[in-house]
């Protein structure tokens, strides 16, 4: 028996992954509760975090640690490889907003990003990204998410699939096109 592999299924050399869907506050904006938003394509942190961290390493500073709330992440890797280094990943259940990702750097402090559910529609994601990147926004990640959920809507998370382990958190993204991120040289 012969197995045929479709050429469409073979990864092509030099093909880059899709751009990170990210929106950040403008450089020099006052620190608020959120520094922007990230719209991952899946709930697979091992697959999603390296690209996000690689982009932010070049924009902010070298990311050394990331924390999440395990409510919406079925598996949380302890470490992820990023170009030139390894980033440690931890989780905090009660202490961290379930809709937020916390990124830490030894040299530049911390950043908080709203995490938009991967299954969100483009219009919903665009609204949330714009709100989280607005320098005048003073809402928490959960407050922004609650504003998008109709009353009585079922929970979209995967709380029953919580990870087990030891815990240790510009312009809006133009959908379909990569965004040029500023290099914020701001003190934390």
C-alpha positions as CSV (number, residue, x, y, z in Angstrom):
1,X,0.0,0.0,0.0
2,X,1.3,3.4,-1.0
3,X,0.6,6.6,1.0
4,X,0.5,9.8,-1.0
5,X,1.1,13.1,0.7
6,X,-0.4,16.1,-0.9
7,X,2.2,18.8,-1.8
8,X,-0.1,21.3,-0.1
9,X,0.5,19.6,3.2
10,X,4.3,19.8,3.0
11,X,5.7,22.9,4.7
12,X,7.5,25.2,2.3
13,X,10.9,26.5,3.1
14,X,11.1,30.2,3.8
15,X,7.4,30.4,4.6
16,X,6.9,32.6,7.6
17,X,4.2,32.1,10.1
18,X,1.2,34.5,10.0
19,X,1.9,37.8,11.7
20,X,1.2,38.2,15.4
21,X,-2.2,39.8,16.0
22,X,-1.2,42.5,18.5
23,X,-2.2,46.1,19.4
24,X,-0.1,48.2,21.8
25,X,-0.5,51.6,23.3
26,X,1.5,54.3,21.6
27,X,5.1,54.9,22.9
28,X,5.1,57.3,25.8
29,X,1.5,56.7,26.8
30,X,0.7,56.7,30.5
31,X,0.8,53.3,32.2
32,X,-2.7,52.0,32.7
33,X,-4.1,48.6,33.6
34,X,-3.4,47.3,30.1
35,X,-0.6,48.0,27.6
36,X,-2.4,46.5,24.7
37,X,-4.1,43.3,23.4
38,X,-3.0,40.0,21.8
39,X,-5.3,37.8,19.7
40,X,-3.8,34.3,19.5
41,X,-4.9,31.9,16.9
42,X,-5.3,29.0,19.3
43,X,-5.2,28.0,23.0
44,X,-1.8,26.3,22.5
45,X,0.6,28.4,24.5
46,X,3.6,26.4,23.4
47,X,2.8,27.3,19.8
48,X,1.6,30.9,20.3
49,X,4.0,32.4,22.8
50,X,7.3,32.1,20.9
51,X,6.0,34.3,18.1
52,X,4.5,36.9,20.5
53,X,7.7,37.0,22.6
54,X,9.9,37.2,19.6
55,X,8.1,40.3,18.4
56,X,8.0,41.9,21.8
57,X,11.7,41.2,22.4
58,X,12.5,43.5,19.6
59,X,10.0,46.2,20.5
60,X,10.1,46.5,24.3
61,X,13.0,44.5,25.8
62,X,14.0,40.9,26.2
63,X,11.0,39.1,27.8
64,X,12.2,36.7,30.5
65,X,9.0,35.5,32.1
66,X,5.3,35.2,31.2
67,X,2.4,34.5,33.5
68,X,-1.2,33.5,32.7
69,X,-4.3,32.5,34.6
70,X,-4.9,28.8,33.7
71,X,-8.7,29.3,33.3
72,X,-8.5,29.4,29.5
73,X,-5.3,27.5,28.8
74,X,-5.5,23.7,28.7
75,X,-1.7,23.3,28.9
76,X,0.8,25.7,30.3
77,X,4.4,24.9,29.3
78,X,7.1,25.7,31.9
79,X,9.5,27.1,29.3
80,X,9.3,28.3,25.7
81,X,12.2,28.7,23.3
82,X,12.5,32.1,21.7
83,X,15.2,33.3,19.3
84,X,18.4,33.3,21.4
85,X,16.9,32.5,24.8
86,X,14.3,30.6,26.9
87,X,11.3,32.3,28.5
88,X,9.9,30.9,31.7
89,X,6.1,30.5,31.9
90,X,4.1,30.4,35.1
91,X,0.5,30.7,36.2
92,X,-1.5,32.4,39.0
93,X,-5.1,31.4,39.4
94,X,-6.5,33.7,42.0
95,X,-4.0,36.6,41.6
96,X,-4.2,37.2,37.9
97,X,-7.1,38.2,35.7
98,X,-8.1,35.3,33.5
99,X,-8.2,37.5,30.4
100,X,-4.7,38.9,30.9
101,X,-1.1,37.9,30.0
102,X,1.7,39.4,32.0
103,X,5.1,39.7,30.4
104,X,8.2,40.5,32.5
105,X,11.7,41.8,31.5
106,X,14.7,42.1,33.8
107,X,15.6,45.4,32.3
108,X,12.3,47.2,31.5
109,X,9.7,46.0,34.0
110,X,6.3,44.5,33.0
111,X,3.6,44.7,30.5
112,X,0.0,43.6,30.7
113,X,-1.9,42.4,27.6
114,X,-5.6,41.7,27.2
115,X,-5.9,38.2,25.7
116,X,-8.7,38.0,23.1
117,X,-10.2,34.5,22.8
118,X,-8.9,32.9,19.5
119,X,-12.5,32.1,18.6
120,X,-13.6,35.8,18.6
121,X,-14.9,37.3,15.4
122,X,-12.8,39.9,13.6
123,X,-15.2,42.8,14.5
124,X,-15.1,41.8,18.2
125,X,-11.3,41.4,18.2
126,X,-10.9,44.8,16.5
127,X,-13.1,46.5,19.1
128,X,-11.2,44.9,22.0
129,X,-7.8,45.6,20.5
130,X,-8.7,49.2,19.9
131,X,-10.0,49.6,23.5
132,X,-7.0,47.9,25.1
133,X,-4.5,50.0,23.1
134,X,-6.4,53.3,23.8
135,X,-4.2,55.4,26.1
136,X,-7.4,56.7,27.9
137,X,-8.6,53.2,28.7
138,X,-8.6,52.4,32.4
139,X,-10.6,49.2,32.3
140,X,-9.3,45.8,33.4
141,X,-9.1,42.9,31.0
142,X,-12.2,41.2,32.4
143,X,-14.2,44.4,32.3
144,X,-13.4,44.8,28.6
145,X,-14.3,41.2,27.9
146,X,-17.6,41.5,29.9
147,X,-18.5,44.4,27.7
148,X,-18.4,42.1,24.6
149,X,-20.4,39.2,26.1
150,X,-24.1,39.5,25.8
151,X,-26.0,38.9,29.1
152,X,-26.6,35.2,29.7
153,X,-24.1,34.1,27.1
154,X,-22.4,30.8,27.8
155,X,-18.8,30.9,29.1
156,X,-16.3,30.6,26.2
157,X,-13.4,29.3,28.3
158,X,-12.1,25.9,29.2
159,X,-12.1,26.2,33.0
160,X,-12.6,22.4,33.4
161,X,-9.3,21.9,31.6
162,X,-7.1,23.8,34.0
163,X,-3.4,22.9,34.0
164,X,-1.9,21.3,37.0
165,X,1.5,22.3,38.3
166,X,3.4,24.9,40.2
167,X,2.7,28.6,39.4
168,X,5.4,30.8,39.1
169,X,1.2,37.6,33.7
170,X,0.2,52.1,18.7
171,X,-2.5,51.6,16.6
172,X,-4.8,48.7,16.7
173,X,-3.8,45.7,14.6
174,X,-5.1,46.1,11.1
175,X,-6.9,42.8,10.6
176,X,-5.2,40.7,8.0
177,X,-2.1,42.9,7.8
178,X,1.0,43.0,10.1
179,X,1.3,46.1,12.2
180,X,4.5,48.2,12.7
181,X,5.1,48.4,16.4
182,X,6.8,51.4,18.0
183,X,9.8,50.9,20.2
184,X,8.6,52.4,23.5
185,X,11.4,53.7,25.5
186,X,9.4,54.3,28.6
187,X,10.2,53.9,32.2
188,X,8.3,51.5,34.3
